[in-house]
mmCIF file of N, CA and C in Angstrom:
data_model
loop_
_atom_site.group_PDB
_atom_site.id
_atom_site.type_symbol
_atom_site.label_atom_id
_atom_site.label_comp_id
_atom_site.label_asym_id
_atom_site.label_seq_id
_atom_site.Cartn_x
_atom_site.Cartn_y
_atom_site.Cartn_z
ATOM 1 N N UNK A 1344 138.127 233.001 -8.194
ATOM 2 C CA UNK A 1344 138.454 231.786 -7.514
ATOM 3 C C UNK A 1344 137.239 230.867 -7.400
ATOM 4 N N UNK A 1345 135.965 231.111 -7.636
ATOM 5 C CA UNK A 1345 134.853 230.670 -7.405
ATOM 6 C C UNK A 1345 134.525 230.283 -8.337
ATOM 7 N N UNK A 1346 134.945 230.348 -9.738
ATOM 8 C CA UNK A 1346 134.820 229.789 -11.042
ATOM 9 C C UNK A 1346 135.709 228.262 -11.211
ATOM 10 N N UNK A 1347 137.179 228.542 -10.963
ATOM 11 C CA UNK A 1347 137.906 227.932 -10.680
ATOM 12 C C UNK A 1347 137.737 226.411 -10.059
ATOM 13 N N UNK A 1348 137.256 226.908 -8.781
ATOM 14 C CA UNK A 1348 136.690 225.898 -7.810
ATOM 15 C C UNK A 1348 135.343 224.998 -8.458
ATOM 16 N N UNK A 1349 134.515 225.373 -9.054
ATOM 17 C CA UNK A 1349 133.180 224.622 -9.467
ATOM 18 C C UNK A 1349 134.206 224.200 -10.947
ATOM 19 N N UNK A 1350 134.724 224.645 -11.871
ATOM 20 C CA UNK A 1350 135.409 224.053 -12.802
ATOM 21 C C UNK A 1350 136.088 222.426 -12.096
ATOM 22 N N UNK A 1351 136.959 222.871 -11.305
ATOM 23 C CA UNK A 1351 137.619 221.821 -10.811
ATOM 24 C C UNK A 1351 136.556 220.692 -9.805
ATOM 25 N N UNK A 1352 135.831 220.800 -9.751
ATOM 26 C CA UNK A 1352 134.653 219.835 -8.928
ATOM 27 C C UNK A 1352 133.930 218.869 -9.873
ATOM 28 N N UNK A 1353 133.887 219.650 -11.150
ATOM 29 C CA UNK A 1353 132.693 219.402 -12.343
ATOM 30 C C UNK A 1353 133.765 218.196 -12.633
ATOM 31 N N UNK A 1354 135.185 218.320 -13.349
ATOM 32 C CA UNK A 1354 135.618 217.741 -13.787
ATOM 33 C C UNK A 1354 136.174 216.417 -12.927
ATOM 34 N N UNK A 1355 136.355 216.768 -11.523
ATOM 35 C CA UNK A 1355 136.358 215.483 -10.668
ATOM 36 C C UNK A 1355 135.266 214.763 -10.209
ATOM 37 N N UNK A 1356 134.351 215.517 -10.422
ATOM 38 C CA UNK A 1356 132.981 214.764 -10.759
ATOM 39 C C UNK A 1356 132.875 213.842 -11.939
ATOM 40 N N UNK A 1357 132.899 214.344 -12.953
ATOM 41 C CA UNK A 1357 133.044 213.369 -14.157
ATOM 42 C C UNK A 1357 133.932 212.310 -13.945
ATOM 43 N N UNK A 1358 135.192 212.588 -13.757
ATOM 44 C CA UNK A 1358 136.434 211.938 -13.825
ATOM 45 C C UNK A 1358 135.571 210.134 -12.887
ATOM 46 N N UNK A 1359 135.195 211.027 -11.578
ATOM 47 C CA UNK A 1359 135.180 210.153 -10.904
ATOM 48 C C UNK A 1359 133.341 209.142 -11.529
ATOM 49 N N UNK A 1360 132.790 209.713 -12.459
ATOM 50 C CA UNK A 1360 131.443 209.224 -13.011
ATOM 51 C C UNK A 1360 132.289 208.289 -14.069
ATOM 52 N N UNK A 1361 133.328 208.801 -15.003
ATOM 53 C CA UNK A 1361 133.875 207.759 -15.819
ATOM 54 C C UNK A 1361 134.010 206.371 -15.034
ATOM 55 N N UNK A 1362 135.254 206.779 -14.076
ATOM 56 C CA UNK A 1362 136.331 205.931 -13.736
ATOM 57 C C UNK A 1362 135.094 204.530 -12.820
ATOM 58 N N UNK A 1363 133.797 204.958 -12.182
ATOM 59 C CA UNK A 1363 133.011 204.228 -11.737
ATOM 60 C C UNK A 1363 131.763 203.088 -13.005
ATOM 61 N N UNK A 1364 132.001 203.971 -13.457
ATOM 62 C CA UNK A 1364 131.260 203.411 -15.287
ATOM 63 C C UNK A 1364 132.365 202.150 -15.766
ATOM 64 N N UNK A 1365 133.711 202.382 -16.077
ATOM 65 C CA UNK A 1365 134.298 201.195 -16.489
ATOM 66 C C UNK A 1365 134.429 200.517 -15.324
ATOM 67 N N UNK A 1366 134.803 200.526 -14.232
ATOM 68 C CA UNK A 1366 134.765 199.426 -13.063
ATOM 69 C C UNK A 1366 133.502 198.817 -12.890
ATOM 70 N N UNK A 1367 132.197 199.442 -13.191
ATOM 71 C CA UNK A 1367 130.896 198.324 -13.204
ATOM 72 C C UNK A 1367 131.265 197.722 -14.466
ATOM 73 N N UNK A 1368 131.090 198.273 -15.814
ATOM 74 C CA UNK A 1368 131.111 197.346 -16.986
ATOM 75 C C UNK A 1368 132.559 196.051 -16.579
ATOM 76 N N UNK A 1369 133.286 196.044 -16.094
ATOM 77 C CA UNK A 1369 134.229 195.351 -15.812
ATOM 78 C C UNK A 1369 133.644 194.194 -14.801
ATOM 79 N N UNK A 1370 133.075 194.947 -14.127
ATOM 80 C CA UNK A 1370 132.785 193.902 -12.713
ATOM 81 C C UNK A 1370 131.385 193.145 -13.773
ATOM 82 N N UNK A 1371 130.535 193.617 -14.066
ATOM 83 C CA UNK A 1371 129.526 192.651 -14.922
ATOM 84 C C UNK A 1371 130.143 191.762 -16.291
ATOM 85 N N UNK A 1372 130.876 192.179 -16.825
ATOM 86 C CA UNK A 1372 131.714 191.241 -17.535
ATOM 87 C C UNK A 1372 132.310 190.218 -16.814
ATOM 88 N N UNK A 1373 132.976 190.412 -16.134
ATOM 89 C CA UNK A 1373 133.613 189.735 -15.003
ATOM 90 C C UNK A 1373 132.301 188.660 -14.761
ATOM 91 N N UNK A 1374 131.279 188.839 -14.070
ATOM 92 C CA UNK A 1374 130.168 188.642 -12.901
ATOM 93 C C UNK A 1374 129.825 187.463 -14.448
ATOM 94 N N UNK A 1375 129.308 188.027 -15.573
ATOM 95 C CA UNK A 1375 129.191 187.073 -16.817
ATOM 96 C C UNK A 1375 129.404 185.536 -16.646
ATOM 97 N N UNK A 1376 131.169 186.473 -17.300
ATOM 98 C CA UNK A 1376 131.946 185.278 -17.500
ATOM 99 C C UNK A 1376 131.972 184.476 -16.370
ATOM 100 N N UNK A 1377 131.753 183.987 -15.432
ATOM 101 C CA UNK A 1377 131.896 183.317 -13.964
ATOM 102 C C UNK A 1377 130.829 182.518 -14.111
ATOM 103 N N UNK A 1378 129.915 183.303 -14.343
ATOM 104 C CA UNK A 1378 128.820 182.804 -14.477
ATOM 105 C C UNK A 1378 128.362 181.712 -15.166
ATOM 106 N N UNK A 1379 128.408 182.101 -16.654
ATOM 107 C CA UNK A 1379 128.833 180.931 -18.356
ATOM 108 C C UNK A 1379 130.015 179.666 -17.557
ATOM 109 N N UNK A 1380 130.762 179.851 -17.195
ATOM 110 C CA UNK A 1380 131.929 178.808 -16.690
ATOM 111 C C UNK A 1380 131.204 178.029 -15.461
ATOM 112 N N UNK A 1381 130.228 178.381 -14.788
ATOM 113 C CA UNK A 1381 129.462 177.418 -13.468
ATOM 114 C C UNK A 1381 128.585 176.607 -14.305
ATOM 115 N N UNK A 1382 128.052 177.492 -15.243
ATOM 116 C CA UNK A 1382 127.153 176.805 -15.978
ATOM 117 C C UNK A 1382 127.854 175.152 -17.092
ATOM 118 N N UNK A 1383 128.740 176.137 -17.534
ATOM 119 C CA UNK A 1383 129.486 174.825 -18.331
ATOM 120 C C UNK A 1383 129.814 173.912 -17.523
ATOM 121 N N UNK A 1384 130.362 174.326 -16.328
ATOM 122 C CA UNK A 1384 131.109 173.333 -15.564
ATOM 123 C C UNK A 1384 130.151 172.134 -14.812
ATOM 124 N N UNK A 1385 128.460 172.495 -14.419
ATOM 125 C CA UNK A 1385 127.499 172.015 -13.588
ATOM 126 C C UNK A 1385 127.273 170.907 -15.207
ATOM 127 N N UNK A 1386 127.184 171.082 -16.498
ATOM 128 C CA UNK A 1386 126.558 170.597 -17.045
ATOM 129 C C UNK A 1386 127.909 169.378 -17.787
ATOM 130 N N UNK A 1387 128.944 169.946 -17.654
ATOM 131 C CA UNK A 1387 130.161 168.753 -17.699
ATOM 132 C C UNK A 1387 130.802 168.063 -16.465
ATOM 133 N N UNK A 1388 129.815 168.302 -15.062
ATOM 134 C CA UNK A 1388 129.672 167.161 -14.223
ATOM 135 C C UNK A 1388 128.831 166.355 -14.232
ATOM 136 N N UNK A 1389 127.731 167.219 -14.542
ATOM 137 C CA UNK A 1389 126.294 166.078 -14.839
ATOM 138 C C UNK A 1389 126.716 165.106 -16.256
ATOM 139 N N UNK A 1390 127.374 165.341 -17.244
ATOM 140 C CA UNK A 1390 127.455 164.285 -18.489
ATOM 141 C C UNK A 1390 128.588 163.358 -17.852
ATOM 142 N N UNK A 1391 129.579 163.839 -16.762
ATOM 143 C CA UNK A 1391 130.273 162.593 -16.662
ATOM 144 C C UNK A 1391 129.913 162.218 -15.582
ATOM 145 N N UNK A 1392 128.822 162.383 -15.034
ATOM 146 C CA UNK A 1392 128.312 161.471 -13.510
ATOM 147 C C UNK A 1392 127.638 160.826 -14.468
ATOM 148 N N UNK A 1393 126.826 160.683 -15.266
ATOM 149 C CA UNK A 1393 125.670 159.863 -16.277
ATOM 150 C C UNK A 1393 126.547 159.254 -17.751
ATOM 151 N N UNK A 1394 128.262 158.929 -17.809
ATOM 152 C CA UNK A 1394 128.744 158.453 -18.793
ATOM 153 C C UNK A 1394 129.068 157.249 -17.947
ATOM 154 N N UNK A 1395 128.434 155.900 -18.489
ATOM 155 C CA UNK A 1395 128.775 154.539 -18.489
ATOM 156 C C UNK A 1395 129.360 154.004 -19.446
ATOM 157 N N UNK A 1396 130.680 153.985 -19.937
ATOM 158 C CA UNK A 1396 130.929 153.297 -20.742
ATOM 159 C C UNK A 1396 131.900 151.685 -20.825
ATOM 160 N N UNK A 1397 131.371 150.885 -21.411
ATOM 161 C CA UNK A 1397 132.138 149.775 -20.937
ATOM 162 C C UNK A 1397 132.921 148.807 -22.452
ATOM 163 N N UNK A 1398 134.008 148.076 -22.013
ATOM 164 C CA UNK A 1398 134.458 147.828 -22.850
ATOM 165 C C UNK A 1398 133.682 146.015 -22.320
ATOM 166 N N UNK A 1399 132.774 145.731 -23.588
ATOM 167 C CA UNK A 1399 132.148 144.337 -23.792
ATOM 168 C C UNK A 1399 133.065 143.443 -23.713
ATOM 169 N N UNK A 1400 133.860 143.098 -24.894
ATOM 170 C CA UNK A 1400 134.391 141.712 -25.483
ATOM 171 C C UNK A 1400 135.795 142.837 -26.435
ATOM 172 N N UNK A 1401 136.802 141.514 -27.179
ATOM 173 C CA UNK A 1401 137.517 142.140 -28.405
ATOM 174 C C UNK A 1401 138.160 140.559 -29.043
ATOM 175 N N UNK A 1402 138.346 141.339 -30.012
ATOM 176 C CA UNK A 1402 139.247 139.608 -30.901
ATOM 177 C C UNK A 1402 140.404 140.346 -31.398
ATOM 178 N N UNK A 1403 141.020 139.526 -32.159
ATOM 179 C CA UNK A 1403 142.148 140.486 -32.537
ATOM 180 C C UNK A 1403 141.924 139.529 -34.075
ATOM 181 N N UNK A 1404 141.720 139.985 -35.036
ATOM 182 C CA UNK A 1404 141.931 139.407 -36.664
ATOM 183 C C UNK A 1404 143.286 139.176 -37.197
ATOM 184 N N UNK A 1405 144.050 138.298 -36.863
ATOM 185 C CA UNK A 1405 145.734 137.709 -37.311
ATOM 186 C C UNK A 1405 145.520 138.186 -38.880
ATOM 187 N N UNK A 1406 144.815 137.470 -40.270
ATOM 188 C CA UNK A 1406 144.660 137.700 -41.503
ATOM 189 C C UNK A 1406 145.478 139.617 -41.704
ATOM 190 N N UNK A 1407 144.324 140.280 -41.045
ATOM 191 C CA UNK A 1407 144.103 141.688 -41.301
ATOM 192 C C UNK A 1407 144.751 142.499 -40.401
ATOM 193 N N UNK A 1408 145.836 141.897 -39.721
ATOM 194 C CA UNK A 1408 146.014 142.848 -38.106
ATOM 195 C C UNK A 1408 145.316 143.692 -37.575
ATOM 196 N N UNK A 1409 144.414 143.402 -37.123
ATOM 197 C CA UNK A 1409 143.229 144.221 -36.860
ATOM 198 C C UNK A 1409 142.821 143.930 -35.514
ATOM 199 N N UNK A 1410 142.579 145.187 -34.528
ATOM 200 C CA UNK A 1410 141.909 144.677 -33.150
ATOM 201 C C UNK A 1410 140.516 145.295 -33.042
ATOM 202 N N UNK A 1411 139.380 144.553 -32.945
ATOM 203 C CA UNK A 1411 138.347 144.703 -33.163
ATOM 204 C C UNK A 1411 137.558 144.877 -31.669
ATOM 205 N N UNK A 1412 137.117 146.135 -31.085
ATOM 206 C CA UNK A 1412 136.844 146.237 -29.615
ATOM 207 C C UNK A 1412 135.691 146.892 -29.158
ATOM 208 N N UNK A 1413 134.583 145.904 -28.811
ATOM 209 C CA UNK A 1413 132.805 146.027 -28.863
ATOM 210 C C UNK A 1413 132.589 147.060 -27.426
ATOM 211 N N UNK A 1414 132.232 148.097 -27.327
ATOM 212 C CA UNK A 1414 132.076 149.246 -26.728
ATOM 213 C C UNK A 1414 130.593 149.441 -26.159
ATOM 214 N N UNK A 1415 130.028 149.010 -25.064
ATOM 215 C CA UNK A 1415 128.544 149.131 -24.888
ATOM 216 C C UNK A 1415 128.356 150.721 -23.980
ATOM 217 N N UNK A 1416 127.620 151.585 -24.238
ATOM 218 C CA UNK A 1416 126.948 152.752 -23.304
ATOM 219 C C UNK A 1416 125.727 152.537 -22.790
ATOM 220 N N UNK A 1417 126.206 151.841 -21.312
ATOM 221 C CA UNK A 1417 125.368 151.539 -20.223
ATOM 222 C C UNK A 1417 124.837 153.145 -19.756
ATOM 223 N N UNK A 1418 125.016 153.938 -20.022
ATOM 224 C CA UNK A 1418 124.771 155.429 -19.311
ATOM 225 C C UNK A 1418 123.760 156.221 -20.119
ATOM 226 N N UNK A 1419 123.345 157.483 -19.801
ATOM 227 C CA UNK A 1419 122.675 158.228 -20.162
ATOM 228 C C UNK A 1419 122.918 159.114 -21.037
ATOM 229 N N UNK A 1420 124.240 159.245 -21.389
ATOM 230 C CA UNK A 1420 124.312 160.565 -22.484
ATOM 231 C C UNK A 1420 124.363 159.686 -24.015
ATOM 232 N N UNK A 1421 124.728 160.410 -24.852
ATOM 233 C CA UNK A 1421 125.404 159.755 -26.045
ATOM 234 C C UNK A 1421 126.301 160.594 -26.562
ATOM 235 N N UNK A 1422 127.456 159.926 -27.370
ATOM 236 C CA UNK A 1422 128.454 160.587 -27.643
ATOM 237 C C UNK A 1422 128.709 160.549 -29.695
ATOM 238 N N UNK A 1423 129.379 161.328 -29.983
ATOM 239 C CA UNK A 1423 129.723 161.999 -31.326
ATOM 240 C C UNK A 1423 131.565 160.941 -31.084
ATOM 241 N N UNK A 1424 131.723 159.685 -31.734
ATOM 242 C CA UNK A 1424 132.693 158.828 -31.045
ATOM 243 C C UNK A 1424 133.792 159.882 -32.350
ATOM 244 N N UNK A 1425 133.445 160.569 -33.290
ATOM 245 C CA UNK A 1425 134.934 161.418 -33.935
ATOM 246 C C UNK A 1425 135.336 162.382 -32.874
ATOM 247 N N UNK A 1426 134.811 163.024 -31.745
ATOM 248 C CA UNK A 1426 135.394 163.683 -30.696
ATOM 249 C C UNK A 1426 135.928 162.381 -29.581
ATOM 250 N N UNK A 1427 135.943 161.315 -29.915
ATOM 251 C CA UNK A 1427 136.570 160.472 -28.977
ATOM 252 C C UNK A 1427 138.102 160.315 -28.974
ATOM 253 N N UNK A 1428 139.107 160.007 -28.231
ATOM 254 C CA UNK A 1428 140.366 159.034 -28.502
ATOM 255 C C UNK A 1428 140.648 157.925 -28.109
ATOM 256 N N UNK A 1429 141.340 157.211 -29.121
ATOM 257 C CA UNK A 1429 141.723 155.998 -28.310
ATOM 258 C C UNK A 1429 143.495 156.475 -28.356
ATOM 259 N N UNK A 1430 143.460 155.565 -26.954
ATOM 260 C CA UNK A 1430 145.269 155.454 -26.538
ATOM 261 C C UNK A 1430 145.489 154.013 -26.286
ATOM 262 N N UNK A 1431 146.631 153.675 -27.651
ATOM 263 C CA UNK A 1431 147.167 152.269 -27.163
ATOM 264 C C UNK A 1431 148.741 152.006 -26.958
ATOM 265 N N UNK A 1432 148.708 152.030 -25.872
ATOM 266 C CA UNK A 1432 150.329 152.128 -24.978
ATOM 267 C C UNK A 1432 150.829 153.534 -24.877
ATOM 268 N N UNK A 1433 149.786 154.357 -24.385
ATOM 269 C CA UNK A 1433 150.278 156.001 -24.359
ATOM 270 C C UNK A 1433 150.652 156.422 -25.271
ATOM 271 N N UNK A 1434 150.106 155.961 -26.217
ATOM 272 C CA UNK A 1434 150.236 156.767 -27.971
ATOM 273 C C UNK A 1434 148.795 157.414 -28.576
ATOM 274 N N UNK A 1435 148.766 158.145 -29.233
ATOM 275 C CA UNK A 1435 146.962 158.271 -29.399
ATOM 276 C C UNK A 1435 147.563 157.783 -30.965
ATOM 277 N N UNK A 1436 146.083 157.046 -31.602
ATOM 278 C CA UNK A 1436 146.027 156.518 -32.375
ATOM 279 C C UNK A 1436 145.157 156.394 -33.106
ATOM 280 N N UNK A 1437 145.067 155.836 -34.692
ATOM 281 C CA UNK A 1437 143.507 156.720 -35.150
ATOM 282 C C UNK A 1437 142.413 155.156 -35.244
ATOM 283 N N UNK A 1438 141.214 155.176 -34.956
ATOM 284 C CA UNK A 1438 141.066 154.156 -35.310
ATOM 285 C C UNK A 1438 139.308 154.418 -36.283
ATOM 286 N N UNK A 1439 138.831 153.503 -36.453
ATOM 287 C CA UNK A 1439 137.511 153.375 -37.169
ATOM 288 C C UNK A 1439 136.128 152.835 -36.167
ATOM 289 N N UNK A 1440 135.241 153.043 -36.549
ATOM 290 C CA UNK A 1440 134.067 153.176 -35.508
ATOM 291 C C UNK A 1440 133.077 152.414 -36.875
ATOM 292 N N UNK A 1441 132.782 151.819 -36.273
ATOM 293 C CA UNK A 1441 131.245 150.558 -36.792
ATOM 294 C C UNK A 1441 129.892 152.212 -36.613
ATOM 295 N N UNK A 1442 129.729 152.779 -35.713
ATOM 296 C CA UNK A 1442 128.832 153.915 -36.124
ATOM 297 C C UNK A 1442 129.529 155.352 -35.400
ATOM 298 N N UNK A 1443 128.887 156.243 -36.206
ATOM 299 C CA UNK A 1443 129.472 157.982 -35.848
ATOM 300 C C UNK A 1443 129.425 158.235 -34.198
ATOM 301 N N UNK A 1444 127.757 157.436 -34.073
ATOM 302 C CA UNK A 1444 127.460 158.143 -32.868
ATOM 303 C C UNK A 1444 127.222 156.450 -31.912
ATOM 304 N N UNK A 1445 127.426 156.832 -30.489
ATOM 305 C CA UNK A 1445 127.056 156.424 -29.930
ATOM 306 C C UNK A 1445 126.012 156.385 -28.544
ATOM 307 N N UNK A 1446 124.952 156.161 -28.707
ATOM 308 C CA UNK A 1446 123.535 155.771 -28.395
ATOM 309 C C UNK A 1446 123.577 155.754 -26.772
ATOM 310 N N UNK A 1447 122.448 155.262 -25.725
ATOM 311 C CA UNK A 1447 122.385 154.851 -25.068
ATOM 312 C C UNK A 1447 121.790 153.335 -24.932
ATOM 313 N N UNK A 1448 122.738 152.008 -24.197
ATOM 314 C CA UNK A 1448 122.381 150.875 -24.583
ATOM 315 C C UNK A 1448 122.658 150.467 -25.860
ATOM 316 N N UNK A 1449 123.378 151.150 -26.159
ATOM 317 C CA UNK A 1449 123.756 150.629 -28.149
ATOM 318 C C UNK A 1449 125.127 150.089 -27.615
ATOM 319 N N UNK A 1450 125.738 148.987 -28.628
ATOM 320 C CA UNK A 1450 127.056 148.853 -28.856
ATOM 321 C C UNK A 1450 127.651 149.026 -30.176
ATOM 322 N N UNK A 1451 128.906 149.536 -30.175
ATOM 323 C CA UNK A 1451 128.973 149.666 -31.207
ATOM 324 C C UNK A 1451 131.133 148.994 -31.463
ATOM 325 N N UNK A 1452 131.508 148.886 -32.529
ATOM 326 C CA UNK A 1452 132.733 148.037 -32.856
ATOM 327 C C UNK A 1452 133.854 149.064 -32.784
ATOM 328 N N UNK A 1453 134.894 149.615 -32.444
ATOM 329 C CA UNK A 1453 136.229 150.200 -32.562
ATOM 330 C C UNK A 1453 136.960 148.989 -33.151
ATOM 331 N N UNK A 1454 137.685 149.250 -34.197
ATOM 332 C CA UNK A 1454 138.777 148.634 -34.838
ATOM 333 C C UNK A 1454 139.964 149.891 -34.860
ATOM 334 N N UNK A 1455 141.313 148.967 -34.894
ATOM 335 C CA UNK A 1455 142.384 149.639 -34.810
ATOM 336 C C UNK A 1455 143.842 148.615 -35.608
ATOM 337 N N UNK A 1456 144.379 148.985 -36.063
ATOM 338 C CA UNK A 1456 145.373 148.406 -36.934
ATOM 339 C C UNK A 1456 146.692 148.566 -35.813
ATOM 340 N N UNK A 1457 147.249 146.593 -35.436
ATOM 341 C CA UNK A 1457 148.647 146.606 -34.560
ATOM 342 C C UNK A 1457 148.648 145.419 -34.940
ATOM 343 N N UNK A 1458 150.030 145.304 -34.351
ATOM 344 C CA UNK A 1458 150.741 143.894 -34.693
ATOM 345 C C UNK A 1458 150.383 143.070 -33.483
ATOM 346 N N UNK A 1459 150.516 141.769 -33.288
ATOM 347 C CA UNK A 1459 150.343 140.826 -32.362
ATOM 348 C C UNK A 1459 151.033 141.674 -31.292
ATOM 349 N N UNK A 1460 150.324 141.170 -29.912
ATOM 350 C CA UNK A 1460 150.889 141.939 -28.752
ATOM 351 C C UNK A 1460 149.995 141.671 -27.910
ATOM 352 N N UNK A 1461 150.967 142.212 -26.542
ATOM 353 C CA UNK A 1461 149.474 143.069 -25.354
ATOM 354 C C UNK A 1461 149.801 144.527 -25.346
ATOM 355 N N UNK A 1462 148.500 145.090 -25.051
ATOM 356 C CA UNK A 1462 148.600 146.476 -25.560
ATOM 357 C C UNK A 1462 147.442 147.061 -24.390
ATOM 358 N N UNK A 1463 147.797 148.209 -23.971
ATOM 359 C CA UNK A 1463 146.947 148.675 -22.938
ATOM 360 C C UNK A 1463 146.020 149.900 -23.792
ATOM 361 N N UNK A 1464 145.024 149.351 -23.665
ATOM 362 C CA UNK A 1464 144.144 150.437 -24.650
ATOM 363 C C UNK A 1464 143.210 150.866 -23.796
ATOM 364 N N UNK A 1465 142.779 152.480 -23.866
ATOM 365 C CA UNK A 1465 142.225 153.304 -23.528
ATOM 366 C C UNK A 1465 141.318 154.092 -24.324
ATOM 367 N N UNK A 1466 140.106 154.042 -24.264
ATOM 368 C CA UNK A 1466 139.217 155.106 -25.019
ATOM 369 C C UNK A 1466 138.431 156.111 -24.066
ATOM 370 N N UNK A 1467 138.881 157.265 -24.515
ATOM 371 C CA UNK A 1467 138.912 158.738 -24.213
ATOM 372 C C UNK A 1467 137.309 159.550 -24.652
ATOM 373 N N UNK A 1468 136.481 159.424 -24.094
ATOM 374 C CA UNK A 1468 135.337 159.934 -24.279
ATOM 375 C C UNK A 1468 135.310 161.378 -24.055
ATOM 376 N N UNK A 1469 134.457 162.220 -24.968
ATOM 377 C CA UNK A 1469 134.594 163.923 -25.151
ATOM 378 C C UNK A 1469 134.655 164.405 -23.729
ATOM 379 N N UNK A 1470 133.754 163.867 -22.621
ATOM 380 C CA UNK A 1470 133.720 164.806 -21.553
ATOM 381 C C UNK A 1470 135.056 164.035 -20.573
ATOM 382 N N UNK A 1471 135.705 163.644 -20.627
ATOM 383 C CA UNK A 1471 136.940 163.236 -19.997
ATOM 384 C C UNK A 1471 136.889 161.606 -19.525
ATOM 385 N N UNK A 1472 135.805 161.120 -19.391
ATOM 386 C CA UNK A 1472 135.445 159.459 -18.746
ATOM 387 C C UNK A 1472 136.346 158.808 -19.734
ATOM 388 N N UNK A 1473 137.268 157.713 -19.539
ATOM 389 C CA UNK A 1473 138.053 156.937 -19.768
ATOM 390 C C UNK A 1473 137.533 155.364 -19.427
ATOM 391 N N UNK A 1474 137.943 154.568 -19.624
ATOM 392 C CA UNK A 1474 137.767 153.168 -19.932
ATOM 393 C C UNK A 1474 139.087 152.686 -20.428
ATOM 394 N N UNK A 1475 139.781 151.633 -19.620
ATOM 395 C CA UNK A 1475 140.938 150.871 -20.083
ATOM 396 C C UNK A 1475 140.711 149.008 -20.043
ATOM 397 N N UNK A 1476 141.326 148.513 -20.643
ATOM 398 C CA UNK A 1476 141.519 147.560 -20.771
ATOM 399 C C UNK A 1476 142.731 146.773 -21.711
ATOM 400 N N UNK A 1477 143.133 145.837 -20.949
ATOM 401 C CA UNK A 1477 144.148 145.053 -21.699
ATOM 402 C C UNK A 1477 143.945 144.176 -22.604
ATOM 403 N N UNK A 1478 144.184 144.302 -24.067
ATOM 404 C CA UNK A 1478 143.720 143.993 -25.055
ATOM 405 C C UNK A 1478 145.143 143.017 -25.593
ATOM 406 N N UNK A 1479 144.722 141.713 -26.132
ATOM 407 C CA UNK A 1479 146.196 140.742 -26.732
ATOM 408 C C UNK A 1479 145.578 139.874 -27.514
ATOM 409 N N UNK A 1480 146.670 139.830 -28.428
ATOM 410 C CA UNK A 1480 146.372 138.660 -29.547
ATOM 411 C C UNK A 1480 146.369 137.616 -29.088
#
């Protein structure tokens, strides 16, 4: 019976050395990931407390149907404008960019192909900052 007994101790010993081994690796995975996500999250409040973006001026080209819409970044970050969107009348829509990137203090041109109108246009910057304005031929 005394064999028995230390058999059965050894193995609830272990049991209980496993079962405490995956609950730390769990809890530090866990503890990680929480971690990486404060971090992302502190550094995609700081880019949209420091995104100024403003819509300058626009014309609209009758010839070419074309709305042509001058974009200045008064702010501190700069943006990659192919991760941008524009929305005109709650549609997303594709448009063309005068440069890739946009600067700080740079302006740069959005063109977009519509017919005569008023049109509520919105450009959608990567970290969520928005800018609207009512744009008409």
């Amino acid at each position: 019976m005394g064999f028995s007994y230390t058999v059965a101790a050894v193995i609830m010993l272990s049991s209980t050395l496993i079962f405490f081994g995956i609950v730390y690796s769990s809890y530090v995975q866990s503890n990680t990931s929480i971690t990486n996500a404060n971090q992302k999250l502190i550094k995609n409040i700081y880019n949209l407390e420091n995104t100024k973006i403003e819509i300058v001026s626009y014309y609209y080209n009758s010839s070419s149907s074309t709305f042509y819409v001058n974009v200045t970044d008064n702010g501190s970050t700069s943006f990659n404008l192919s991760e941008s969107n524009v929305i005109l009348n709650g549609t997303l829509i594709s448009f063309n960019e005068s440069n890739q990137y946009i600067f700080p203090l740079e302006t740069i041109t959005i063109s977009f192909k519509a017919s005569p109108g008023i049109y509520s246009f919105e450009l959608v910057m990567p970290d969520g900052y928005e800018v609207f304005k009512e744009v008409k031929s």
